[in-house]
Tab-separated table of C-alpha atoms in Angstrom:
chain	number	residue	atom	x	y	z
A	1	UNK	CA	30.812	10.184	27.243
A	2	UNK	CA	33.768	9.824	24.840
A	3	UNK	CA	35.180	13.186	23.668
A	4	UNK	CA	36.539	13.492	20.131
A	5	UNK	CA	39.512	15.902	20.063
A	6	UNK	CA	41.366	17.076	16.957
A	7	UNK	CA	45.080	17.851	17.364
A	8	UNK	CA	46.445	20.183	14.695
A	9	UNK	CA	50.245	20.357	14.552
A	10	UNK	CA	51.626	23.525	12.945
A	11	UNK	CA	55.340	23.214	13.767
A	12	UNK	CA	57.450	25.271	16.138
A	13	UNK	CA	59.934	24.339	18.843
A	14	UNK	CA	57.603	21.637	20.157
A	15	UNK	CA	58.195	19.725	16.909
A	16	UNK	CA	61.895	20.535	16.485
A	17	UNK	CA	65.137	18.882	17.625
A	18	UNK	CA	68.522	20.140	18.791
A	19	UNK	CA	71.673	18.953	16.997
A	20	UNK	CA	75.136	18.320	18.473
A	21	UNK	CA	76.028	22.009	18.020
A	22	UNK	CA	73.006	23.221	19.970
A	23	UNK	CA	71.163	24.435	16.872
A	24	UNK	CA	67.410	23.830	16.833
A	25	UNK	CA	65.624	23.161	13.535
A	26	UNK	CA	62.470	21.463	12.204
A	27	UNK	CA	62.202	17.697	11.822
A	28	UNK	CA	60.905	16.058	8.678
A	29	UNK	CA	58.617	14.001	10.933
A	30	UNK	CA	56.908	15.630	13.908
A	31	UNK	CA	58.186	13.849	17.051
A	32	UNK	CA	54.884	14.604	18.797
A	33	UNK	CA	53.233	12.047	16.507
A	34	UNK	CA	55.352	9.327	18.090
A	35	UNK	CA	54.144	10.186	21.588
A	36	UNK	CA	51.562	7.734	22.888
A	37	UNK	CA	48.860	9.363	24.975
A	38	UNK	CA	46.005	7.285	26.331
A	39	UNK	CA	42.868	8.832	27.772
A	40	UNK	CA	39.967	6.767	29.052
A	41	UNK	CA	37.315	9.081	27.660
A	42	UNK	CA	39.092	10.902	24.819
A	43	UNK	CA	39.450	9.874	21.187
A	44	UNK	CA	42.417	11.712	19.656
A	45	UNK	CA	42.729	12.456	15.932
A	46	UNK	CA	46.052	13.995	14.850
A	47	UNK	CA	46.749	16.055	11.752
A	48	UNK	CA	49.912	17.825	10.560
A	49	UNK	CA	48.412	20.915	8.995
A	50	UNK	CA	51.726	22.853	8.776
A	51	UNK	CA	55.355	22.398	9.744
A	52	UNK	CA	56.423	26.003	10.171
A	53	UNK	CA	58.609	27.852	12.646
A	54	UNK	CA	56.232	30.410	14.104
A	55	UNK	CA	58.077	33.430	12.611
A	56	UNK	CA	57.061	31.931	9.234
A	57	UNK	CA	53.357	31.860	10.123
A	58	UNK	CA	51.256	34.423	8.243
A	59	UNK	CA	47.710	35.688	8.540
A	60	UNK	CA	46.871	33.479	5.560
A	61	UNK	CA	48.034	30.447	7.567
A	62	UNK	CA	45.866	31.576	10.478
A	63	UNK	CA	42.920	31.780	8.085
A	64	UNK	CA	43.548	28.183	6.986
A	65	UNK	CA	43.520	27.127	10.639
A	66	UNK	CA	40.290	28.997	11.281
A	67	UNK	CA	38.555	27.318	8.348
A	68	UNK	CA	39.861	23.884	9.353
A	69	UNK	CA	38.472	24.342	12.872
A	70	UNK	CA	35.070	25.414	11.545
A	71	UNK	CA	34.912	22.268	9.431
A	72	UNK	CA	35.987	20.116	12.378
A	73	UNK	CA	33.166	21.456	14.538
A	74	UNK	CA	30.403	21.737	11.943
A	75	UNK	CA	30.965	18.709	9.690
A	76	UNK	CA	33.126	16.270	11.649
A	77	UNK	CA	31.589	16.340	15.132
A	78	UNK	CA	34.773	17.136	17.041
A	79	UNK	CA	34.266	18.245	20.626
A	80	UNK	CA	37.458	20.286	20.889
A	81	UNK	CA	40.633	21.292	19.074
A	82	UNK	CA	44.232	21.432	20.304
A	83	UNK	CA	46.825	23.315	18.243
A	84	UNK	CA	50.572	22.937	18.753
A	85	UNK	CA	52.375	26.081	17.655
A	86	UNK	CA	55.714	27.846	17.867
A	87	UNK	CA	55.776	30.320	20.724
A	88	UNK	CA	57.057	33.445	18.924
A	89	UNK	CA	53.716	34.192	17.257
A	90	UNK	CA	51.453	31.834	19.192
A	91	UNK	CA	49.620	34.701	20.860
A	92	UNK	CA	48.816	36.235	17.471
A	93	UNK	CA	47.367	33.026	16.038
A	94	UNK	CA	45.381	32.499	19.233
A	95	UNK	CA	44.030	36.054	19.095
A	96	UNK	CA	43.151	35.767	15.398
A	97	UNK	CA	41.129	32.619	16.076
A	98	UNK	CA	39.510	34.186	19.133
A	99	UNK	CA	38.423	37.196	17.077
A	100	UNK	CA	37.101	35.279	14.062
A	101	UNK	CA	35.435	32.265	15.737
A	102	UNK	CA	32.440	32.544	18.026
A	103	UNK	CA	32.697	30.981	21.448
A	104	UNK	CA	31.561	27.408	21.881
A	105	UNK	CA	33.608	24.223	21.851
A	106	UNK	CA	37.130	24.482	23.348
A	107	UNK	CA	40.045	25.624	21.194
A	108	UNK	CA	43.399	25.326	22.967
A	109	UNK	CA	46.871	26.345	21.785
A	110	UNK	CA	50.086	25.080	23.302
A	111	UNK	CA	53.790	24.887	22.470
A	112	UNK	CA	57.184	24.389	24.016
A	113	UNK	CA	60.214	26.439	24.973
A	114	UNK	CA	62.560	23.441	24.710
A	115	UNK	CA	62.767	21.238	21.643
A	116	UNK	CA	61.787	17.581	21.650
A	117	UNK	CA	65.216	16.134	22.507
A	118	UNK	CA	66.493	18.812	24.904
A	119	UNK	CA	66.971	18.074	28.589
A	120	UNK	CA	63.808	19.060	30.422
A	121	UNK	CA	61.711	19.322	27.274
A	122	UNK	CA	58.277	20.715	28.072
A	123	UNK	CA	56.447	19.868	24.868
A	124	UNK	CA	54.960	16.488	25.777
A	125	UNK	CA	53.658	17.718	29.118
A	126	UNK	CA	52.178	20.890	27.601
A	127	UNK	CA	50.421	18.833	24.935
A	128	UNK	CA	49.052	16.509	27.596
A	129	UNK	CA	47.640	19.385	29.648
A	130	UNK	CA	46.214	21.090	26.544
A	131	UNK	CA	44.300	17.888	25.706
A	132	UNK	CA	42.998	17.729	29.267
A	133	UNK	CA	41.702	21.292	28.998
A	134	UNK	CA	40.144	20.744	25.558
A	135	UNK	CA	38.326	17.638	26.823
A	136	UNK	CA	36.987	19.350	29.947
A	137	UNK	CA	33.348	20.434	29.692
A	138	UNK	CA	34.081	23.561	31.762
A	139	UNK	CA	36.373	24.813	28.979
A	140	UNK	CA	33.456	25.494	26.642
A	141	UNK	CA	32.320	29.062	25.912
A	142	UNK	CA	35.551	30.598	27.222
A	143	UNK	CA	37.037	31.666	23.913
A	144	UNK	CA	40.393	30.460	22.634
A	145	UNK	CA	42.739	29.361	25.418
A	146	UNK	CA	46.519	29.077	25.716
A	147	UNK	CA	47.757	26.284	27.990
A	148	UNK	CA	51.401	26.062	29.043
A	149	UNK	CA	53.285	25.408	32.246
A	150	UNK	CA	50.133	24.276	34.120
A	151	UNK	CA	48.391	27.608	33.483
A	152	UNK	CA	45.362	28.496	31.362
A	153	UNK	CA	45.355	31.903	29.712
A	154	UNK	CA	42.872	33.822	27.594
A	155	UNK	CA	43.997	34.372	24.000
A	156	UNK	CA	42.697	37.907	24.261
A	157	UNK	CA	45.282	39.034	26.795
A	158	UNK	CA	48.140	36.506	26.993
A	159	UNK	CA	51.589	37.440	25.708
A	160	UNK	CA	55.082	35.981	25.518
A	161	UNK	CA	57.193	37.699	28.182
A	162	UNK	CA	60.534	35.856	28.191
A	163	UNK	CA	62.786	34.682	25.374
A	164	UNK	CA	63.570	31.246	26.824
A	165	UNK	CA	61.831	30.620	30.160
A	166	UNK	CA	59.192	27.861	30.240
A	167	UNK	CA	56.834	30.226	32.101
A	168	UNK	CA	57.095	32.791	29.323
A	169	UNK	CA	53.349	33.100	28.688
A	170	UNK	CA	51.745	35.527	31.106
A	171	UNK	CA	48.643	37.696	31.205
A	172	UNK	CA	49.427	41.253	32.331
A	173	UNK	CA	46.895	42.960	34.608
A	174	UNK	CA	44.441	40.015	34.691
A	175	UNK	CA	46.557	36.923	35.343
A	176	UNK	CA	45.622	33.427	34.114
A	177	UNK	CA	41.980	32.392	33.878
A	178	UNK	CA	42.754	29.007	35.415
A	179	UNK	CA	45.311	26.360	36.236
A	180	UNK	CA	45.838	22.610	36.228
A	181	UNK	CA	46.780	20.344	39.104
A	182	UNK	CA	47.533	16.636	38.895
A	183	UNK	CA	43.848	15.783	39.103
A	184	UNK	CA	41.872	18.977	38.547
A	185	UNK	CA	41.279	21.837	36.146
A	186	UNK	CA	40.360	24.986	38.057
A	187	UNK	CA	38.959	28.148	36.476
A	188	UNK	CA	39.096	31.420	38.406
A	189	UNK	CA	36.965	33.580	36.115
A	190	UNK	CA	35.671	33.987	32.578
A	191	UNK	CA	36.654	36.908	30.366
A	192	UNK	CA	33.864	38.915	28.784
A	193	UNK	CA	33.245	37.959	25.183
A	194	UNK	CA	34.578	40.275	22.511
A	195	UNK	CA	32.933	40.884	19.157
A	196	UNK	CA	33.705	38.315	16.439
A	197	UNK	CA	34.012	38.830	12.690
A	198	UNK	CA	34.268	35.772	10.464
A	199	UNK	CA	36.399	36.874	7.521
A	200	UNK	CA	37.279	35.122	4.254
A	201	UNK	CA	40.351	37.236	3.458
A	202	UNK	CA	43.207	38.816	5.410
A	203	UNK	CA	44.507	41.475	3.056
A	204	UNK	CA	45.982	44.734	4.258
A	205	UNK	CA	49.227	46.546	4.991
A	206	UNK	CA	49.191	47.671	8.622
A	207	UNK	CA	52.610	48.430	10.140
A	208	UNK	CA	53.402	49.038	13.803
A	209	UNK	CA	55.334	52.112	14.951
A	210	UNK	CA	56.686	52.391	18.487
A	211	UNK	CA	56.869	55.788	20.162
A	212	UNK	CA	59.960	56.968	22.040
A	213	UNK	CA	61.275	60.031	23.828
A	214	UNK	CA	62.156	62.789	21.390
A	215	UNK	CA	60.285	61.114	18.535
A	216	UNK	CA	59.769	63.423	15.574
A	217	UNK	CA	57.513	62.942	12.575
A	218	UNK	CA	60.188	61.511	10.292
A	219	UNK	CA	59.108	57.878	10.644
A	220	UNK	CA	55.460	58.730	10.038
A	221	UNK	CA	56.390	60.938	7.083
A	222	UNK	CA	58.086	57.954	5.417
A	223	UNK	CA	54.805	56.049	5.196
A	224	UNK	CA	53.314	55.908	1.700
A	225	UNK	CA	49.631	56.667	2.114
A	226	UNK	CA	48.770	54.979	-1.183
A	227	UNK	CA	50.171	51.677	0.099
A	228	UNK	CA	48.888	51.953	3.647
A	229	UNK	CA	45.653	50.363	4.890
A	230	UNK	CA	46.101	51.278	8.534
A	231	UNK	CA	48.598	51.992	11.283
A	232	UNK	CA	49.119	50.824	14.863
A	233	UNK	CA	51.087	53.000	17.271
A	234	UNK	CA	52.635	51.838	20.539
A	235	UNK	CA	52.270	55.108	22.359
A	236	UNK	CA	53.791	56.379	25.573
A	237	UNK	CA	52.137	55.882	28.961
A	238	UNK	CA	48.350	56.002	28.918
A	239	UNK	CA	48.378	56.838	25.200
A	240	UNK	CA	50.447	59.903	24.362
A	241	UNK	CA	52.894	61.020	21.655
A	242	UNK	CA	55.621	63.670	21.459
A	243	UNK	CA	54.142	66.828	19.905
A	244	UNK	CA	56.059	66.787	16.608
A	245	UNK	CA	55.118	63.169	15.988
A	246	UNK	CA	51.449	63.942	16.653
A	247	UNK	CA	51.560	66.704	14.070
A	248	UNK	CA	52.835	64.303	11.408
A	249	UNK	CA	50.128	61.826	12.361
A	250	UNK	CA	47.517	64.320	11.219
A	251	UNK	CA	48.527	63.662	7.585
A	252	UNK	CA	47.345	60.063	7.948
A	253	UNK	CA	44.129	61.032	9.691
A	254	UNK	CA	43.305	63.604	7.012
A	255	UNK	CA	43.738	60.833	4.416
A	256	UNK	CA	41.250	58.647	6.351
A	257	UNK	CA	43.903	56.032	7.219
A	258	UNK	CA	42.665	54.108	10.290
A	259	UNK	CA	45.062	54.683	13.197
A	260	UNK	CA	44.906	52.467	16.292
A	261	UNK	CA	46.766	53.321	19.472
A	262	UNK	CA	47.927	51.065	22.306
A	263	UNK	CA	50.343	51.673	25.156
A	264	UNK	CA	53.897	50.408	25.084
A	265	UNK	CA	53.512	49.697	28.815
A	266	UNK	CA	53.379	46.054	29.873
A	267	UNK	CA	50.411	46.581	32.211
A	268	UNK	CA	47.405	48.837	32.155
A	269	UNK	CA	44.975	50.277	29.626
A	270	UNK	CA	45.502	53.017	27.062
A	271	UNK	CA	42.840	55.706	27.285
A	272	UNK	CA	42.470	59.344	26.240
A	273	UNK	CA	43.341	61.317	29.371
A	274	UNK	CA	45.864	64.082	28.682
A	275	UNK	CA	44.813	67.151	26.692
A	276	UNK	CA	48.220	68.710	25.913
A	277	UNK	CA	49.590	68.610	22.362
A	278	UNK	CA	50.159	64.953	21.549
A	279	UNK	CA	48.130	63.871	24.568
A	280	UNK	CA	45.682	60.995	24.304
A	281	UNK	CA	42.591	63.177	24.589
A	282	UNK	CA	43.713	65.319	21.671
A	283	UNK	CA	44.582	62.241	19.596
A	284	UNK	CA	41.214	60.645	20.288
A	285	UNK	CA	39.321	63.765	19.237
A	286	UNK	CA	41.362	63.833	16.017
A	287	UNK	CA	40.164	60.311	15.145
A	288	UNK	CA	42.733	57.941	16.664
A	289	UNK	CA	41.194	54.726	18.013
A	290	UNK	CA	42.267	53.314	21.390
A	291	UNK	CA	42.378	49.500	21.382
A	292	UNK	CA	41.205	48.229	24.742
A	293	UNK	CA	43.658	46.014	26.634
A	294	UNK	CA	45.510	44.450	23.709
A	295	UNK	CA	49.122	44.853	22.653
A	296	UNK	CA	50.247	46.254	19.319
A	297	UNK	CA	50.550	42.930	17.475
A	298	UNK	CA	47.015	41.983	18.459
A	299	UNK	CA	45.661	45.441	17.641
A	300	UNK	CA	47.160	45.053	14.163
A	301	UNK	CA	45.372	41.732	13.667
A	302	UNK	CA	42.117	43.187	14.940
A	303	UNK	CA	42.316	46.120	12.530
A	304	UNK	CA	43.061	43.843	9.562
A	305	UNK	CA	40.106	41.626	10.498
A	306	UNK	CA	37.859	44.694	10.700
A	307	UNK	CA	38.969	45.991	7.304
A	308	UNK	CA	38.447	42.602	5.654
A	309	UNK	CA	34.994	42.401	7.218
A	310	UNK	CA	34.084	45.609	5.418
A	311	UNK	CA	34.243	48.056	8.314
A	312	UNK	CA	35.407	51.326	6.825
A	313	UNK	CA	34.743	54.632	8.527
A	314	UNK	CA	35.420	55.658	12.116
A	315	UNK	CA	31.826	55.095	13.210
A	316	UNK	CA	32.080	51.410	12.209
A	317	UNK	CA	35.683	50.744	13.202
A	318	UNK	CA	35.758	52.429	16.607
A	319	UNK	CA	33.122	50.198	18.338
A	320	UNK	CA	34.957	47.051	17.173
A	321	UNK	CA	38.526	48.199	17.820
A	322	UNK	CA	37.716	49.672	21.219
A	323	UNK	CA	35.734	46.657	22.448
């Protein structure tokens, strides 16, 4: 049966070119559109929805992508979607889509670490493998996937780990959910489904603060509560803060500002364990939420989605943020 796959180009290194001085910048015309890919049982439809370096991508752009995908599945009978994206914020776009779209037809993001005319460019091959995954019936009901370097990763956990290496996308703790060979697509496991909230807006000021040894409350004291919708903290270890910093955090909690905590560690899960001053147990009892197995940039997106979905107090926010 012929599969109908929509390719949405958003820009990024995969669509850029290197000049004679080694500087990489966007092209007026996406070079990926000139690549001829023939599949016996796949009908490809290509659309340039953006042409943005990924540091330029905003939550509003992610919302546009989400709505375009919904239309593609509901009104246009597409069987899967492939998105090419710059790698700097690819994991955030993937996570946003994974958190706002229910599981069903495959949604696959890919990109490149080398621009279209660099020696050893990886863009064409990554696009090819992403199409293969999107067209595979076993890719359904797995949430949003990231496909690069012959590996398949869950949008929920994948992160960029290297500034330039083609194997930059890795999944700490879990590892990839699958891989590609020349002739096969192999899945090892399926992640549990997280809760989804389909939002129409993405308003909210939610900064990220990273904890460090000897941290005082000065950074937290600089935050204007009247302009703050939430806060994400990259805490130490399993989820702890220096004592002075934890004291300043109380000002935000007393003002009912949602505070989400993750660990700054690359692997592992933040959880309320230690009961000393600034320890995770004390923070949790004070009202800090512990985001389960996501990094700070994804926790920020999740909190903004929750706020725009109308979740307000701790009793509503905590089940969603800690899922």
